[in-house]
Amino acid sequence: GQNIDQPTEMTATEGAIVQINCTYQTSGFNGLFWYQQHAGEAPTFLSYNVLDGLEEKGRFSSFLSRSKGYSYLLLKELQMKDSASYLCAVLRGGGSYQLTFGKGTKLSVIP
Amino acid sequence: KAGVTQTPRYLIKTRGQQVTLSCSPISGHRSVSWYQQTPGQGLQFLFEYFSETQRNKGNFPGRFSGRQFSNSRSEMNVSTLELGDSALYLCASSSLTGTGAEQFFGPGTRLTVL
């Protein structure tokens, strides 16, 4: 089965750093994605990790530990526009493309 | 390159009716997936098509079905609508080439069942 856990809500201050954690238990693993979704909009791709370690992309970084079934998304220099839901999703392997999503973490950035 | 498009954007139906939603993937993308998004359950996988073949199906009843055409466009159909089918239906396409192979999402179809 598939089980992906992430906090439901988080609040952080503009200019600060926030870390959103994701733990997963899945049958088959072919990578982990992070998506950002603003209210009323479609999810947009942020990052993809398939090997252990840290991937940095501007203000956003994502980390993966496959042995621990753990990932985090790090957002630096928070801006008001970063207020959104952040979705962790695991890609199952085995010849088909199936993403299993966590329920998302709603991040509120306050002044 | 044009993004993923979905039609219609909004739809209101009554219980018992059926509905067909359409998705046009990014040009060159052959994998199309469908998801249902509700406030309580989040994004849930419905099915994935690749080269006109359904490769995987999520845990939804048989009332939910889909197909993919030779030009990679896809449709999903929901028959005998129930109130609980009210949701945002998202379509996503992927090239499945290179590393990452992220899915690109369309704007979704907001279905309301009365």
Tab-separated table of C-alpha atoms in Angstrom:
chain	number	residue	atom	x	y	z
A	1	GLY	CA	0.000	0.000	0.000
A	2	GLN	CA	0.877	3.648	-0.091
A	3	ASN	CA	1.027	6.015	2.857
A	4	ILE	CA	2.331	9.558	2.642
A	5	ASP	CA	2.264	11.902	5.633
A	6	GLN	CA	2.897	15.628	5.815
A	7	PRO	CA	1.742	18.284	8.263
A	8	THR	CA	-1.647	19.769	7.516
A	9	GLU	CA	-0.796	23.394	8.134
A	10	MET	CA	2.208	25.573	8.880
A	11	THR	CA	2.694	29.280	9.466
A	12	ALA	CA	5.931	31.205	8.944
A	13	THR	CA	7.076	34.803	8.818
A	14	GLU	CA	8.059	36.685	5.695
A	15	GLY	CA	11.820	36.501	5.164
A	16	ALA	CA	12.215	33.408	7.328
A	17	ILE	CA	13.056	29.786	6.442
A	18	VAL	CA	10.530	26.963	6.665
A	19	GLN	CA	10.957	23.196	6.321
A	20	ILE	CA	8.029	21.005	5.266
A	21	ASN	CA	8.513	17.331	6.043
A	22	CYS	CA	7.124	14.320	4.223
A	23	THR	CA	7.353	10.687	5.256
A	24	TYR	CA	6.280	7.850	3.032
A	25	GLN	CA	5.754	4.111	2.971
A	26	THR	CA	5.183	2.818	-0.525
A	27	SER	CA	5.386	-0.385	-2.487
A	28	GLY	CA	7.837	0.542	-5.192
A	29	PHE	CA	9.686	3.832	-5.412
A	30	ASN	CA	10.886	5.693	-8.459
A	31	GLY	CA	11.301	9.195	-7.095
A	32	LEU	CA	9.625	11.878	-5.040
A	33	PHE	CA	8.105	15.109	-6.273
A	34	TRP	CA	7.153	18.346	-4.603
A	35	TYR	CA	4.411	20.472	-6.099
A	36	GLN	CA	3.085	23.894	-5.172
A	37	GLN	CA	-0.608	24.641	-5.463
A	38	HIS	CA	-2.114	28.074	-4.952
A	39	ALA	CA	-5.775	28.192	-4.013
A	40	GLY	CA	-7.975	27.622	-7.039
A	41	GLU	CA	-5.073	26.780	-9.314
A	42	ALA	CA	-3.420	23.641	-10.665
A	43	PRO	CA	-0.331	22.161	-8.999
A	44	THR	CA	2.995	23.305	-10.419
A	45	PHE	CA	6.228	21.325	-10.298
A	46	LEU	CA	8.894	22.355	-7.794
A	47	SER	CA	11.380	19.513	-7.501
A	48	TYR	CA	12.163	15.869	-8.110
A	49	ASN	CA	14.479	13.639	-6.069
A	50	VAL	CA	15.326	10.086	-6.953
A	51	LEU	CA	18.732	9.769	-5.257
A	52	ASP	CA	19.552	10.545	-1.636
A	53	GLY	CA	20.688	14.046	-0.930
A	54	LEU	CA	19.839	17.665	-1.393
A	55	GLU	CA	18.664	19.313	-4.611
A	56	GLU	CA	18.833	23.099	-4.608
A	57	LYS	CA	16.911	25.347	-6.955
A	58	GLY	CA	16.996	29.009	-6.058
A	59	ARG	CA	15.099	29.672	-2.830
A	60	PHE	CA	13.743	26.116	-2.791
A	61	SER	CA	15.644	22.957	-1.837
A	62	SER	CA	14.454	19.387	-1.476
A	63	PHE	CA	16.066	16.532	0.412
A	64	LEU	CA	15.538	12.793	0.177
A	65	SER	CA	16.550	9.843	2.338
A	66	ARG	CA	15.282	6.639	0.749
A	67	SER	CA	16.383	4.421	3.638
A	68	LYS	CA	14.307	6.510	6.047
A	69	GLY	CA	11.376	7.104	3.716
A	70	TYR	CA	11.763	10.812	4.350
A	71	SER	CA	11.897	14.014	2.387
A	72	TYR	CA	11.695	17.690	3.147
A	73	LEU	CA	11.147	20.867	1.189
A	74	LEU	CA	13.075	23.899	2.403
A	75	LEU	CA	11.891	27.368	1.494
A	76	LYS	CA	14.250	30.266	2.181
A	77	GLU	CA	13.631	34.023	2.262
A	78	LEU	CA	9.908	33.473	2.413
A	79	GLN	CA	7.708	35.796	0.437
A	80	MET	CA	3.978	36.417	0.771
A	81	LYS	CA	3.429	34.738	-2.594
A	82	ASP	CA	4.780	31.490	-1.134
A	83	SER	CA	1.491	31.102	0.740
A	84	ALA	CA	0.120	27.959	-0.892
A	85	SER	CA	-0.317	24.237	-0.394
A	86	TYR	CA	2.767	22.080	-0.866
A	87	LEU	CA	2.189	18.552	-2.063
A	88	CYS	CA	4.568	15.653	-1.624
A	89	ALA	CA	4.096	12.868	-4.177
A	90	VAL	CA	5.783	9.509	-4.665
A	91	LEU	CA	6.246	7.985	-8.084
A	92	ARG	CA	5.686	4.289	-8.102
A	93	GLY	CA	7.944	2.267	-10.353
A	94	GLY	CA	7.164	-0.817	-12.356
A	95	GLY	CA	6.411	0.375	-15.841
A	96	SER	CA	3.522	2.688	-15.229
A	97	TYR	CA	3.406	6.303	-14.237
A	98	GLN	CA	1.427	6.649	-11.035
A	99	LEU	CA	1.899	9.473	-8.570
A	100	THR	CA	0.554	9.059	-5.055
A	101	PHE	CA	0.077	12.382	-3.310
A	102	GLY	CA	0.075	13.337	0.316
A	103	LYS	CA	-2.824	15.522	1.423
A	104	GLY	CA	-0.680	18.626	1.257
A	105	THR	CA	0.673	21.174	3.702
A	106	LYS	CA	-1.023	24.562	3.695
A	107	LEU	CA	1.639	27.187	4.320
A	108	SER	CA	0.635	30.650	5.445
A	109	VAL	CA	3.280	33.366	5.262
A	110	ILE	CA	2.578	36.293	7.588
A	111	PRO	CA	4.194	39.756	7.612
B	1	LYS	CA	4.495	25.265	-26.229
B	2	ALA	CA	0.869	25.297	-25.174
B	3	GLY	CA	0.137	23.807	-21.772
B	4	VAL	CA	-2.314	21.119	-20.797
B	5	THR	CA	-5.865	22.169	-21.572
B	6	GLN	CA	-9.057	20.835	-20.081
B	7	THR	CA	-12.654	21.373	-21.087
B	8	PRO	CA	-15.050	22.336	-19.763
B	9	ARG	CA	-13.678	24.346	-16.851
B	10	TYR	CA	-16.899	24.226	-14.871
B	11	LEU	CA	-19.791	21.813	-14.967
B	12	ILE	CA	-22.988	21.412	-12.998
B	13	LYS	CA	-24.866	18.133	-13.168
B	14	THR	CA	-27.569	16.365	-11.186
B	15	ARG	CA	-27.417	12.979	-9.526
B	16	GLY	CA	-27.796	10.078	-11.910
B	17	GLN	CA	-26.509	11.921	-14.939
B	18	GLN	CA	-23.261	11.159	-16.680
B	19	VAL	CA	-20.416	13.486	-17.645
B	20	THR	CA	-17.464	13.475	-20.036
B	21	LEU	CA	-14.384	15.569	-19.411
B	22	SER	CA	-11.688	16.253	-21.965
B	23	CYS	CA	-7.947	16.769	-21.707
B	24	SER	CA	-5.405	17.778	-24.348
B	25	PRO	CA	-1.818	17.119	-23.232
B	26	ILE	CA	1.254	19.119	-24.077
B	27	SER	CA	2.324	18.394	-27.632
B	28	GLY	CA	4.600	15.348	-27.706
B	29	HIS	CA	3.494	14.024	-24.324
B	30	ARG	CA	2.110	10.514	-24.524
B	31	SER	CA	1.326	9.859	-20.865
B	32	VAL	CA	-1.898	11.328	-19.497
B	33	SER	CA	-3.065	10.869	-15.923
B	34	TRP	CA	-6.299	11.869	-14.239
B	35	TYR	CA	-6.777	12.867	-10.606
B	36	GLN	CA	-9.695	13.764	-8.399
B	37	GLN	CA	-9.095	16.491	-5.831
B	38	THR	CA	-11.391	17.085	-2.859
B	39	PRO	CA	-10.763	19.055	0.341
B	40	GLY	CA	-10.994	15.946	2.486
B	41	GLN	CA	-9.017	13.434	0.441
B	42	GLY	CA	-6.563	15.595	-1.450
B	43	LEU	CA	-5.343	14.501	-4.869
B	44	GLN	CA	-6.262	10.936	-5.672
B	45	PHE	CA	-5.088	9.029	-8.721
B	46	LEU	CA	-7.803	7.849	-11.086
B	47	PHE	CA	-5.938	6.329	-14.037
B	48	GLU	CA	-3.030	6.747	-16.412
B	49	TYR	CA	-2.980	6.271	-20.173
B	50	PHE	CA	-0.021	5.811	-22.434
B	51	SER	CA	-0.290	5.268	-26.174
B	52	GLU	CA	-4.031	4.632	-25.938
B	53	THR	CA	-3.610	1.964	-23.249
B	54	GLN	CA	-4.683	2.252	-19.638
B	55	ARG	CA	-1.607	1.245	-17.693
B	56	ASN	CA	-2.812	1.802	-14.173
B	57	LYS	CA	-6.043	2.480	-12.336
B	58	GLY	CA	-6.644	3.896	-8.901
B	59	ASN	CA	-9.133	2.723	-6.335
B	60	PHE	CA	-12.313	4.152	-7.838
B	61	PRO	CA	-15.550	2.388	-8.800
B	62	GLY	CA	-16.253	1.263	-12.319
B	63	ARG	CA	-18.458	4.322	-12.871
B	64	PHE	CA	-15.199	6.138	-13.580
B	65	SER	CA	-13.713	5.299	-16.947
B	66	GLY	CA	-11.469	6.874	-19.508
B	67	ARG	CA	-9.831	6.531	-22.851
B	68	GLN	CA	-7.014	7.990	-24.875
B	69	PHE	CA	-6.991	8.726	-28.574
B	70	SER	CA	-4.193	8.319	-31.100
B	71	ASN	CA	-3.334	12.014	-30.805
B	72	SER	CA	-2.873	11.514	-27.017
B	73	ARG	CA	-5.962	13.508	-26.131
B	74	SER	CA	-7.874	11.854	-23.332
B	75	GLU	CA	-11.397	11.780	-21.988
B	76	MET	CA	-12.774	10.572	-18.719
B	77	ASN	CA	-16.374	9.623	-18.120
B	78	VAL	CA	-18.328	9.372	-14.916
B	79	SER	CA	-21.683	7.630	-15.104
B	80	THR	CA	-24.559	7.673	-12.615
B	81	LEU	CA	-23.221	10.715	-10.823
B	82	GLU	CA	-23.359	10.883	-7.033
B	83	LEU	CA	-23.126	13.912	-4.767
B	84	GLY	CA	-19.702	12.715	-3.622
B	85	ASP	CA	-18.355	13.030	-7.134
B	86	SER	CA	-18.293	16.795	-6.754
B	87	ALA	CA	-14.617	17.643	-7.049
B	88	LEU	CA	-11.894	19.229	-9.100
B	89	TYR	CA	-10.759	16.817	-11.805
B	90	LEU	CA	-7.198	17.369	-12.889
B	91	CYS	CA	-5.450	16.007	-15.911
B	92	ALA	CA	-1.655	15.862	-16.136
B	93	SER	CA	0.692	14.938	-18.950
B	94	SER	CA	4.277	13.796	-19.017
B	95	SER	CA	6.879	13.110	-21.655
B	96	LEU	CA	8.444	10.245	-19.661
B	97	THR	CA	11.836	11.134	-21.093
B	98	GLY	CA	14.986	12.110	-19.284
B	99	THR	CA	15.198	12.451	-15.558
B	100	GLY	CA	12.381	13.849	-13.538
B	101	ALA	CA	9.674	13.418	-16.122
B	102	GLU	CA	7.461	15.686	-14.075
B	103	GLN	CA	3.775	15.868	-14.734
B	104	PHE	CA	2.322	19.097	-15.994
B	105	PHE	CA	-1.175	19.780	-14.761
B	106	GLY	CA	-4.058	21.364	-16.564
B	107	PRO	CA	-6.313	23.942	-14.883
B	108	GLY	CA	-8.888	21.304	-14.001
B	109	THR	CA	-12.614	20.851	-14.429
B	110	ARG	CA	-14.715	21.823	-11.424
B	111	LEU	CA	-17.656	19.388	-11.305
B	112	THR	CA	-20.603	20.107	-9.052
B	113	VAL	CA	-23.251	17.433	-8.616
B	114	LEU	CA	-26.604	18.618	-7.260
